[in-house]
mmCIF file of C-alpha atoms and ligand atoms in Angstrom:
data_model
loop_
_atom_site.group_PDB
_atom_site.id
_atom_site.type_symbol
_atom_site.label_atom_id
_atom_site.label_comp_id
_atom_site.label_asym_id
_atom_site.label_seq_id
_atom_site.Cartn_x
_atom_site.Cartn_y
_atom_site.Cartn_z
ATOM 1 C CA UNK A 1 67.196 86.701 -9.730
ATOM 2 C CA UNK A 2 67.512 89.725 -11.972
ATOM 3 C CA UNK A 3 64.046 91.226 -11.981
ATOM 4 C CA UNK A 4 65.180 93.943 -14.386
ATOM 5 C CA UNK A 5 66.165 91.466 -17.139
ATOM 6 C CA UNK A 6 63.642 88.643 -16.666
ATOM 7 C CA UNK A 7 59.966 89.476 -17.167
ATOM 8 C CA UNK A 8 58.915 87.677 -13.952
ATOM 9 C CA UNK A 9 56.296 90.234 -13.051
ATOM 10 C CA UNK A 10 54.761 90.296 -16.536
ATOM 11 C CA UNK A 11 54.965 86.562 -17.290
ATOM 12 C CA UNK A 12 53.791 84.931 -14.059
ATOM 13 C CA UNK A 13 52.573 88.022 -12.208
ATOM 14 C CA UNK A 14 55.024 87.366 -9.362
ATOM 15 C CA UNK A 15 56.131 90.328 -7.289
ATOM 16 C CA UNK A 16 59.751 91.347 -6.800
ATOM 17 C CA UNK A 17 61.295 90.645 -3.343
ATOM 18 C CA UNK A 18 59.579 92.305 -0.401
ATOM 19 C CA UNK A 19 60.711 94.859 2.086
ATOM 20 C CA UNK A 20 59.531 93.836 5.547
ATOM 21 C CA UNK A 21 60.823 97.008 7.203
ATOM 22 C CA UNK A 22 58.502 99.159 9.289
ATOM 23 C CA UNK A 23 54.894 98.561 10.293
ATOM 24 C CA UNK A 24 52.446 97.528 7.616
ATOM 25 C CA UNK A 25 49.646 99.858 6.476
ATOM 26 C CA UNK A 26 46.578 97.660 7.012
ATOM 27 C CA UNK A 27 43.893 100.129 5.925
ATOM 28 C CA UNK A 28 43.299 98.340 2.601
ATOM 29 C CA UNK A 29 41.649 95.344 4.357
ATOM 30 C CA UNK A 30 38.585 97.526 5.092
ATOM 31 C CA UNK A 31 35.443 96.063 3.443
ATOM 32 C CA UNK A 32 37.307 92.954 2.244
ATOM 33 C CA UNK A 33 35.637 89.601 2.893
ATOM 34 C CA UNK A 34 38.142 87.196 4.428
ATOM 35 C CA UNK A 35 37.557 83.514 5.072
ATOM 36 C CA UNK A 36 39.817 81.750 7.603
ATOM 37 C CA UNK A 37 39.863 77.988 8.232
ATOM 38 C CA UNK A 38 40.807 76.986 11.792
ATOM 39 C CA UNK A 39 40.076 80.533 12.902
ATOM 40 C CA UNK A 40 38.944 79.807 16.472
ATOM 41 C CA UNK A 41 42.422 79.791 18.041
ATOM 42 C CA UNK A 42 46.060 80.852 17.631
ATOM 43 C CA UNK A 43 46.997 82.617 14.369
ATOM 44 C CA UNK A 44 43.461 82.403 12.944
ATOM 45 C CA UNK A 45 41.997 84.170 15.986
ATOM 46 C CA UNK A 46 44.779 86.781 15.749
ATOM 47 C CA UNK A 47 44.083 87.405 12.033
ATOM 48 C CA UNK A 48 40.367 87.741 12.849
ATOM 49 C CA UNK A 49 40.939 90.345 15.596
ATOM 50 C CA UNK A 50 43.460 92.389 13.588
ATOM 51 C CA UNK A 51 41.456 92.568 10.353
ATOM 52 C CA UNK A 52 38.080 92.948 12.124
ATOM 53 C CA UNK A 53 39.460 96.049 13.844
ATOM 54 C CA UNK A 54 40.169 97.465 10.352
ATOM 55 C CA UNK A 55 36.611 96.933 9.115
ATOM 56 C CA UNK A 56 36.969 93.652 7.200
ATOM 57 C CA UNK A 57 34.201 91.048 7.048
ATOM 58 C CA UNK A 58 35.574 87.874 8.624
ATOM 59 C CA UNK A 59 34.090 84.403 8.392
ATOM 60 C CA UNK A 60 35.889 81.742 10.374
ATOM 61 C CA UNK A 61 35.323 78.015 10.069
ATOM 62 C CA UNK A 62 36.474 75.583 12.747
ATOM 63 C CA UNK A 63 35.595 72.320 14.497
ATOM 64 C CA UNK A 64 35.885 74.172 17.825
ATOM 65 C CA UNK A 65 32.320 75.521 17.939
ATOM 66 C CA UNK A 66 32.319 77.072 21.462
ATOM 67 C CA UNK A 67 35.768 78.632 20.822
ATOM 68 C CA UNK A 68 34.722 80.063 17.461
ATOM 69 C CA UNK A 69 31.432 81.480 18.759
ATOM 70 C CA UNK A 70 33.151 83.035 21.806
ATOM 71 C CA UNK A 71 35.861 84.645 19.650
ATOM 72 C CA UNK A 72 33.285 86.195 17.309
ATOM 73 C CA UNK A 73 31.121 87.490 20.194
ATOM 74 C CA UNK A 74 34.178 89.018 21.924
ATOM 75 C CA UNK A 75 35.597 90.546 18.738
ATOM 76 C CA UNK A 76 32.227 92.083 17.820
ATOM 77 C CA UNK A 77 32.131 93.717 21.273
ATOM 78 C CA UNK A 78 35.760 94.921 21.075
ATOM 79 C CA UNK A 79 35.616 96.296 17.531
ATOM 80 C CA UNK A 80 31.947 97.214 17.040
ATOM 81 C CA UNK A 81 32.197 95.327 13.731
ATOM 82 C CA UNK A 82 28.995 93.320 13.101
ATOM 83 C CA UNK A 83 30.333 91.598 9.975
ATOM 84 C CA UNK A 84 32.069 88.812 11.883
ATOM 85 C CA UNK A 85 30.752 85.270 11.670
ATOM 86 C CA UNK A 86 31.492 81.744 12.802
ATOM 87 C CA UNK A 87 30.488 78.740 10.687
ATOM 88 C CA UNK A 88 31.174 75.213 11.983
ATOM 89 C CA UNK A 89 33.517 73.507 9.524
ATOM 90 C CA UNK A 90 35.618 70.369 9.503
ATOM 91 C CA UNK A 91 38.260 70.918 6.805
ATOM 92 C CA UNK A 92 38.737 67.161 6.281
ATOM 93 C CA UNK A 93 35.127 66.865 5.090
ATOM 94 C CA UNK A 94 34.591 68.120 1.530
ATOM 95 C CA UNK A 95 30.877 68.922 1.962
ATOM 96 C CA UNK A 96 31.571 70.735 5.229
ATOM 97 C CA UNK A 97 34.007 73.031 3.380
ATOM 98 C CA UNK A 98 31.565 73.494 0.479
ATOM 99 C CA UNK A 99 28.867 74.601 2.972
ATOM 100 C CA UNK A 100 31.395 76.901 4.691
ATOM 101 C CA UNK A 101 32.296 78.665 1.428
ATOM 102 C CA UNK A 102 28.628 78.909 0.388
ATOM 103 C CA UNK A 103 27.744 80.424 3.783
ATOM 104 C CA UNK A 104 30.641 82.891 3.461
ATOM 105 C CA UNK A 105 29.421 84.112 0.067
ATOM 106 C CA UNK A 106 25.902 84.594 1.525
ATOM 107 C CA UNK A 107 27.255 86.490 4.546
ATOM 108 C CA UNK A 108 29.589 88.666 2.456
ATOM 109 C CA UNK A 109 28.138 92.193 1.998
ATOM 110 C CA UNK A 110 29.350 92.252 -1.616
ATOM 111 C CA UNK A 111 28.553 88.605 -2.375
ATOM 112 C CA UNK A 112 32.143 87.456 -2.874
ATOM 113 C CA UNK A 113 35.366 86.420 -1.121
ATOM 114 C CA UNK A 114 38.560 88.540 -1.315
ATOM 115 C CA UNK A 115 41.031 86.483 0.724
ATOM 116 C CA UNK A 116 41.079 82.833 1.794
ATOM 117 C CA UNK A 117 43.491 81.817 4.547
ATOM 118 C CA UNK A 118 44.128 78.047 4.572
ATOM 119 C CA UNK A 119 45.143 78.023 8.214
ATOM 120 C CA UNK A 120 43.585 74.999 9.973
ATOM 121 C CA UNK A 121 46.220 72.552 11.099
ATOM 122 C CA UNK A 122 47.155 70.048 13.795
ATOM 123 C CA UNK A 123 50.467 68.703 15.076
ATOM 124 C CA UNK A 124 50.814 65.225 16.482
ATOM 125 C CA UNK A 125 53.633 62.701 16.460
ATOM 126 C CA UNK A 126 53.019 59.027 15.742
ATOM 127 C CA UNK A 127 55.894 57.155 17.430
ATOM 128 C CA UNK A 128 54.678 53.853 15.985
ATOM 129 C CA UNK A 129 55.206 55.099 12.406
ATOM 130 C CA UNK A 130 58.961 54.578 12.145
ATOM 131 C CA UNK A 131 58.903 51.743 14.671
ATOM 132 C CA UNK A 132 55.755 49.693 14.034
ATOM 133 C CA UNK A 133 55.618 47.108 16.814
ATOM 134 C CA UNK A 134 53.006 45.033 15.062
ATOM 135 C CA UNK A 135 54.670 44.500 11.682
ATOM 136 C CA UNK A 136 55.256 40.844 12.439
ATOM 137 C CA UNK A 137 51.559 40.193 12.957
ATOM 138 C CA UNK A 138 49.294 39.174 10.114
ATOM 139 C CA UNK A 139 47.459 42.497 10.119
ATOM 140 C CA UNK A 140 49.674 45.498 10.838
ATOM 141 C CA UNK A 141 47.537 48.509 11.752
ATOM 142 C CA UNK A 142 47.501 51.503 9.415
ATOM 143 C CA UNK A 143 49.400 54.641 10.427
ATOM 144 C CA UNK A 144 47.490 57.525 12.034
ATOM 145 C CA UNK A 145 46.576 59.680 9.021
ATOM 146 C CA UNK A 146 44.908 62.516 10.959
ATOM 147 C CA UNK A 147 47.730 65.050 10.473
ATOM 148 C CA UNK A 148 47.787 64.462 6.708
ATOM 149 C CA UNK A 149 43.987 64.578 6.591
ATOM 150 C CA UNK A 150 43.812 68.028 8.217
ATOM 151 C CA UNK A 151 47.063 69.635 7.026
ATOM 152 C CA UNK A 152 47.107 68.305 3.470
ATOM 153 C CA UNK A 153 43.682 67.037 2.365
ATOM 154 C CA UNK A 154 42.017 69.918 4.225
ATOM 155 C CA UNK A 155 44.322 72.486 2.588
ATOM 156 C CA UNK A 156 43.818 70.939 -0.858
ATOM 157 C CA UNK A 157 40.009 71.167 -0.406
ATOM 158 C CA UNK A 158 40.342 74.805 0.766
ATOM 159 C CA UNK A 159 42.598 75.641 -2.177
ATOM 160 C CA UNK A 160 40.240 74.048 -4.700
ATOM 161 C CA UNK A 161 37.274 76.028 -3.355
ATOM 162 C CA UNK A 162 39.361 79.205 -3.071
ATOM 163 C CA UNK A 163 40.303 79.073 -6.756
ATOM 164 C CA UNK A 164 36.636 78.462 -7.637
ATOM 165 C CA UNK A 165 35.240 81.357 -5.572
ATOM 166 C CA UNK A 166 38.063 83.927 -5.790
ATOM 167 C CA UNK A 167 37.924 84.194 -9.552
ATOM 168 C CA UNK A 168 34.142 84.657 -9.256
ATOM 169 C CA UNK A 169 34.490 87.496 -6.746
ATOM 170 C CA UNK A 170 32.105 90.138 -8.157
ATOM 171 C CA UNK A 171 33.893 93.299 -9.248
ATOM 172 C CA UNK A 172 37.375 91.748 -8.969
ATOM 173 C CA UNK A 173 39.916 91.815 -11.746
ATOM 174 C CA UNK A 174 42.965 89.569 -12.211
ATOM 175 C CA UNK A 175 45.608 90.180 -9.536
ATOM 176 C CA UNK A 176 48.408 92.364 -10.832
ATOM 177 C CA UNK A 177 51.629 93.329 -8.960
ATOM 178 C CA UNK A 178 51.632 96.599 -10.880
ATOM 179 C CA UNK A 179 48.161 97.654 -9.711
ATOM 180 C CA UNK A 180 47.498 100.749 -7.610
ATOM 181 C CA UNK A 181 45.790 99.524 -4.400
ATOM 182 C CA UNK A 182 43.829 102.772 -4.068
ATOM 183 C CA UNK A 183 42.219 102.127 -7.471
ATOM 184 C CA UNK A 184 40.910 98.639 -6.764
ATOM 185 C CA UNK A 185 38.287 97.441 -4.313
ATOM 186 C CA UNK A 186 38.164 93.691 -4.712
ATOM 187 C CA UNK A 187 40.861 91.027 -4.339
ATOM 188 C CA UNK A 188 41.612 87.431 -5.311
ATOM 189 C CA UNK A 189 44.078 86.249 -2.669
ATOM 190 C CA UNK A 190 44.965 82.812 -1.276
ATOM 191 C CA UNK A 191 47.266 82.720 1.747
ATOM 192 C CA UNK A 192 48.686 79.286 2.546
ATOM 193 C CA UNK A 193 50.050 78.528 6.022
ATOM 194 C CA UNK A 194 52.953 76.099 5.871
ATOM 195 C CA UNK A 195 55.692 75.997 8.513
ATOM 196 C CA UNK A 196 59.457 75.911 8.931
ATOM 197 C CA UNK A 197 58.697 72.158 9.025
ATOM 198 C CA UNK A 198 57.934 72.600 5.317
ATOM 199 C CA UNK A 199 61.475 73.825 4.686
ATOM 200 C CA UNK A 200 63.465 71.649 7.053
ATOM 201 C CA UNK A 201 63.008 68.387 8.949
ATOM 202 C CA UNK A 202 61.690 68.200 12.508
ATOM 203 C CA UNK A 203 62.796 64.719 13.583
ATOM 204 C CA UNK A 204 59.929 62.767 15.146
ATOM 205 C CA UNK A 205 57.265 64.754 13.252
ATOM 206 C CA UNK A 206 57.308 62.870 9.934
ATOM 207 C CA UNK A 207 53.642 63.438 9.070
ATOM 208 C CA UNK A 208 53.630 67.078 10.128
ATOM 209 C CA UNK A 209 56.818 67.667 8.101
ATOM 210 C CA UNK A 210 55.434 65.793 5.105
ATOM 211 C CA UNK A 211 52.177 67.767 5.209
ATOM 212 C CA UNK A 212 53.931 71.130 5.491
ATOM 213 C CA UNK A 213 56.431 70.233 2.725
ATOM 214 C CA UNK A 214 53.373 69.398 0.632
ATOM 215 C CA UNK A 215 51.947 72.870 1.308
ATOM 216 C CA UNK A 216 55.247 74.364 0.075
ATOM 217 C CA UNK A 217 54.875 72.234 -3.070
ATOM 218 C CA UNK A 218 51.303 73.412 -3.520
ATOM 219 C CA UNK A 219 52.400 77.038 -3.122
ATOM 220 C CA UNK A 220 55.315 76.718 -5.578
ATOM 221 C CA UNK A 221 53.108 75.082 -8.202
ATOM 222 C CA UNK A 222 50.214 77.480 -7.764
ATOM 223 C CA UNK A 223 52.289 80.618 -7.879
ATOM 224 C CA UNK A 224 53.436 79.559 -11.339
ATOM 225 C CA UNK A 225 49.935 78.919 -12.649
ATOM 226 C CA UNK A 226 47.310 80.675 -10.552
ATOM 227 C CA UNK A 227 47.822 83.877 -12.550
ATOM 228 C CA UNK A 228 45.698 82.141 -15.213
ATOM 229 C CA UNK A 229 42.765 82.731 -12.856
ATOM 230 C CA UNK A 230 44.154 86.075 -11.730
ATOM 231 C CA UNK A 231 44.688 84.751 -8.205
ATOM 232 C CA UNK A 232 47.640 85.858 -6.107
ATOM 233 C CA UNK A 233 49.070 83.125 -3.867
ATOM 234 C CA UNK A 234 51.379 83.782 -0.920
ATOM 235 C CA UNK A 235 52.661 81.608 1.911
ATOM 236 C CA UNK A 236 53.812 81.871 5.505
ATOM 237 C CA UNK A 237 56.242 79.411 7.078
ATOM 238 C CA UNK A 238 56.295 80.130 10.827
ATOM 239 C CA UNK A 239 58.944 78.691 13.144
ATOM 240 C CA UNK A 240 57.814 77.593 16.665
ATOM 241 C CA UNK A 241 55.389 80.331 17.697
ATOM 242 C CA UNK A 242 53.635 80.735 21.024
ATOM 243 C CA UNK A 243 50.069 79.464 20.351
ATOM 244 C CA UNK A 244 47.960 76.661 21.894
ATOM 245 C CA UNK A 245 49.421 74.308 19.241
ATOM 246 C CA UNK A 246 52.843 74.247 20.939
ATOM 247 C CA UNK A 247 52.702 71.997 24.038
ATOM 248 C CA UNK A 248 53.801 73.519 27.366
ATOM 249 C CA UNK A 249 56.841 71.225 27.710
ATOM 250 C CA UNK A 250 58.133 72.484 24.335
ATOM 251 C CA UNK A 251 57.432 76.113 25.307
ATOM 252 C CA UNK A 252 59.564 75.549 28.426
ATOM 253 C CA UNK A 253 62.360 74.048 26.273
ATOM 254 C CA UNK A 254 62.241 77.009 23.873
ATOM 255 C CA UNK A 255 62.007 79.668 26.587
ATOM 256 C CA UNK A 256 64.615 82.426 26.524
ATOM 257 C CA UNK A 257 64.138 83.779 23.025
ATOM 258 C CA UNK A 258 63.774 80.586 20.956
ATOM 259 C CA UNK A 259 60.031 80.819 20.380
ATOM 260 C CA UNK A 260 58.384 83.465 18.185
ATOM 261 C CA UNK A 261 55.341 85.615 18.835
ATOM 262 C CA UNK A 262 51.964 85.294 17.104
ATOM 263 C CA UNK A 263 51.919 89.085 16.607
ATOM 264 C CA UNK A 264 54.783 88.780 14.069
ATOM 265 C CA UNK A 265 52.910 86.081 12.124
ATOM 266 C CA UNK A 266 49.847 88.346 12.118
ATOM 267 C CA UNK A 267 51.985 91.256 10.921
ATOM 268 C CA UNK A 268 53.415 89.182 8.022
ATOM 269 C CA UNK A 269 49.948 87.877 7.056
ATOM 270 C CA UNK A 270 48.619 91.437 7.152
ATOM 271 C CA UNK A 271 51.376 92.618 4.807
ATOM 272 C CA UNK A 272 50.259 90.003 2.256
ATOM 273 C CA UNK A 273 46.524 90.561 2.786
ATOM 274 C CA UNK A 274 46.561 94.364 2.841
ATOM 275 C CA UNK A 275 48.618 94.797 -0.334
ATOM 276 C CA UNK A 276 47.142 93.466 -3.612
ATOM 277 C CA UNK A 277 50.507 93.961 -5.354
ATOM 278 C CA UNK A 278 52.117 91.057 -3.468
ATOM 279 C CA UNK A 279 51.935 87.768 -5.380
ATOM 280 C CA UNK A 280 53.985 84.580 -5.216
ATOM 281 C CA UNK A 281 55.989 85.540 -2.136
ATOM 282 C CA UNK A 282 56.690 83.562 1.036
ATOM 283 C CA UNK A 283 57.957 84.542 4.466
ATOM 284 C CA UNK A 284 59.467 82.682 7.396
ATOM 285 C CA UNK A 285 58.483 84.104 10.783
ATOM 286 C CA UNK A 286 60.508 83.273 13.874
ATOM 287 C CA UNK A 287 61.702 84.759 17.143
ATOM 288 C CA UNK A 288 63.058 88.292 16.836
ATOM 289 C CA UNK A 289 66.825 88.217 16.301
ATOM 290 C CA UNK A 290 69.254 91.105 16.401
ATOM 291 C CA UNK A 291 70.990 90.927 13.007
ATOM 292 C CA UNK A 292 73.295 92.917 10.782
ATOM 293 C CA UNK A 293 73.638 92.993 6.983
ATOM 294 C CA UNK A 294 77.116 92.967 5.439
ATOM 295 C CA UNK A 295 78.223 94.826 2.289
ATOM 296 C CA UNK A 296 77.167 91.854 0.085
ATOM 297 C CA UNK A 297 73.666 91.922 1.559
ATOM 298 C CA UNK A 298 74.085 88.725 3.660
ATOM 299 C CA UNK A 299 72.647 88.710 7.179
ATOM 300 C CA UNK A 300 74.472 87.564 10.313
ATOM 301 C CA UNK A 301 73.791 87.774 14.042
ATOM 302 C CA UNK A 302 74.800 91.164 15.443
ATOM 303 C CA UNK A 303 77.845 91.084 17.728
ATOM 304 C CA UNK A 304 76.519 93.529 20.323
ATOM 305 C CA UNK A 305 73.015 94.553 21.497
ATOM 306 C CA UNK A 306 73.663 98.039 20.075
ATOM 307 C CA UNK A 307 74.548 96.688 16.629
ATOM 308 C CA UNK A 308 72.146 96.022 13.715
ATOM 309 C CA UNK A 309 68.385 95.692 13.973
ATOM 310 C CA UNK A 310 65.698 93.296 15.254
ATOM 311 C CA UNK A 311 63.994 91.087 12.653
ATOM 312 C CA UNK A 312 61.354 88.341 12.959
ATOM 313 C CA UNK A 313 60.094 88.114 9.340
ATOM 314 C CA UNK A 314 62.288 86.866 6.470
ATOM 315 C CA UNK A 315 61.643 86.072 2.839
ATOM 316 C CA UNK A 316 62.214 82.446 1.799
ATOM 317 C CA UNK A 317 64.732 81.658 -0.936
ATOM 318 C CA UNK A 318 65.676 78.205 -2.345
ATOM 319 C CA UNK A 319 69.257 78.329 -1.006
ATOM 320 C CA UNK A 320 67.760 78.449 2.496
ATOM 321 C CA UNK A 321 67.342 74.653 2.307
ATOM 322 C CA UNK A 322 71.111 74.130 2.797
ATOM 323 C CA UNK A 323 71.191 76.473 5.763
ATOM 324 C CA UNK A 324 68.208 74.753 7.349
ATOM 325 C CA UNK A 325 69.716 71.245 7.000
ATOM 326 C CA UNK A 326 72.904 72.492 8.613
ATOM 327 C CA UNK A 327 70.869 74.108 11.397
ATOM 328 C CA UNK A 328 69.095 70.787 12.116
ATOM 329 C CA UNK A 329 72.387 68.868 12.304
HETATM 330 N N1 LIG B 1 52.232 77.625 16.362
HETATM 331 C C1 LIG B 1 53.272 77.242 15.666
HETATM 332 O O1 LIG B 1 54.386 77.107 16.190
HETATM 333 C C2 LIG B 1 53.130 77.004 14.185
HETATM 334 C C3 LIG B 1 54.321 76.984 13.431
HETATM 335 C C4 LIG B 1 54.233 76.758 12.066
HETATM 336 C C5 LIG B 1 53.004 76.587 11.460
HETATM 337 N N2 LIG B 1 51.870 76.605 12.211
HETATM 338 C C6 LIG B 1 50.605 76.390 11.491
HETATM 339 O O2 LIG B 1 49.734 77.477 11.695
HETATM 340 C C7 LIG B 1 48.387 77.050 11.579
HETATM 341 C C8 LIG B 1 47.607 77.551 12.786
HETATM 342 O O3 LIG B 1 48.165 76.963 13.966
HETATM 343 P P1 LIG B 1 48.090 77.629 15.409
HETATM 344 O O4 LIG B 1 49.464 77.671 15.950
HETATM 345 O O5 LIG B 1 47.277 78.845 15.350
HETATM 346 O O6 LIG B 1 47.344 76.427 16.186
HETATM 347 P P2 LIG B 1 45.999 76.375 17.025
HETATM 348 O O7 LIG B 1 45.919 74.980 17.534
HETATM 349 O O8 LIG B 1 45.944 77.492 18.007
HETATM 350 O O9 LIG B 1 44.863 76.624 15.914
HETATM 351 C C9 LIG B 1 44.525 75.663 14.961
HETATM 352 C C10 LIG B 1 43.024 75.725 14.738
HETATM 353 O O10 LIG B 1 42.685 74.762 13.732
HETATM 354 C C11 LIG B 1 41.480 74.149 14.126
HETATM 355 N N3 LIG B 1 41.314 72.829 13.503
HETATM 356 C C12 LIG B 1 41.980 71.677 13.763
HETATM 357 N N4 LIG B 1 41.482 70.677 13.021
HETATM 358 C C13 LIG B 1 40.488 71.212 12.256
HETATM 359 C C14 LIG B 1 39.596 70.682 11.301
HETATM 360 N N5 LIG B 1 39.600 69.375 10.984
HETATM 361 N N6 LIG B 1 38.706 71.514 10.703
HETATM 362 C C15 LIG B 1 38.659 72.833 11.047
HETATM 363 N N7 LIG B 1 39.465 73.379 11.965
HETATM 364 C C16 LIG B 1 40.378 72.581 12.562
HETATM 365 C C17 LIG B 1 41.591 74.027 15.645
HETATM 366 O O11 LIG B 1 40.331 73.790 16.273
HETATM 367 C C18 LIG B 1 42.213 75.369 15.993
HETATM 368 O O12 LIG B 1 41.222 76.352 16.233
HETATM 369 C C19 LIG B 1 48.433 75.523 11.463
HETATM 370 O O13 LIG B 1 48.333 75.157 10.096
HETATM 371 C C20 LIG B 1 49.822 75.185 11.973
HETATM 372 O O14 LIG B 1 50.318 73.975 11.454
HETATM 373 C C21 LIG B 1 51.899 76.817 13.556
#
């Protein structure tokens, strides 16, 4: 893509490719109001702790009430930040999400929401789906729709409410990749959490893969149109990352450098959240690999431990689909 010749930034307010080098400057999240679905555990809890430490107002919504309340109590103690709140929320229930967003606006010191992270998700395989034992009976049972309900319907509800509230964020102006962060106080940011399972198949996880592919579709559509509402939309697609979602037997299988760390996902999410110039970009986050770039700009694994650099966060490009299919084979 030639960003010099095509007016991508001006026409759809999409940023040019990102530079993930170095540590992100997260100071801009101070005084932002950030709403996180599924914030009681894993990535959501990590986002909460990182941004709370920088002075953001965080409102997490989750079905895990004891976990959410404990996280907020602990994080208040650790950071001294009183603007941290838990609101019970089941993302599959429209009215539950409406009440969550309404509560967030009430709890927000400036009466608006700057960033919404559509993070809640579950993983579960349904072995009967591709091999339904009961098809020969008169009444075959329906498939288990819970993964699609949480990971797709839930994300669609969150997105719908995010677009409604973000553009009404008092004092915000339309997101603009050419803005100067120091000059603006309020944001309109939606961060979608897909997965590598949204870019490549994970055999045996048809519903999870379908739901995460759907989130990629949502992201690609929204980034082309959400500028109408001045909303910047970004997406993360983590590989297997060490959180409670990954079962122990899989963690054992992936041991030895094949599972990523939540801290890199939090770093990538912070880069998107702490920089209002980033719009319409997506990153894959995986285990740190030692890699080297050739003269053409292509990356390959480094030959020796002294060679190249360590990288866990990568931008997503359409030609990555071929590579990922080959990887699965
Ligand atoms: N860990 C990984 O390897 C990985 C990889 C790629 C993508 N992801 C995605 O990242 C997101 C966060 O996952 P995680 O690894 O932190 O998992 P996690 O299990 O630690 O956290 C998920 C949270 O979502 C909450 N949740 C589940 N159903 C809900 C519902 N109906 N309403 C509200 N909250 C609900 C859970 O209670 C939990 O607190 C998910 O969307 C997941 O699909 C995870």
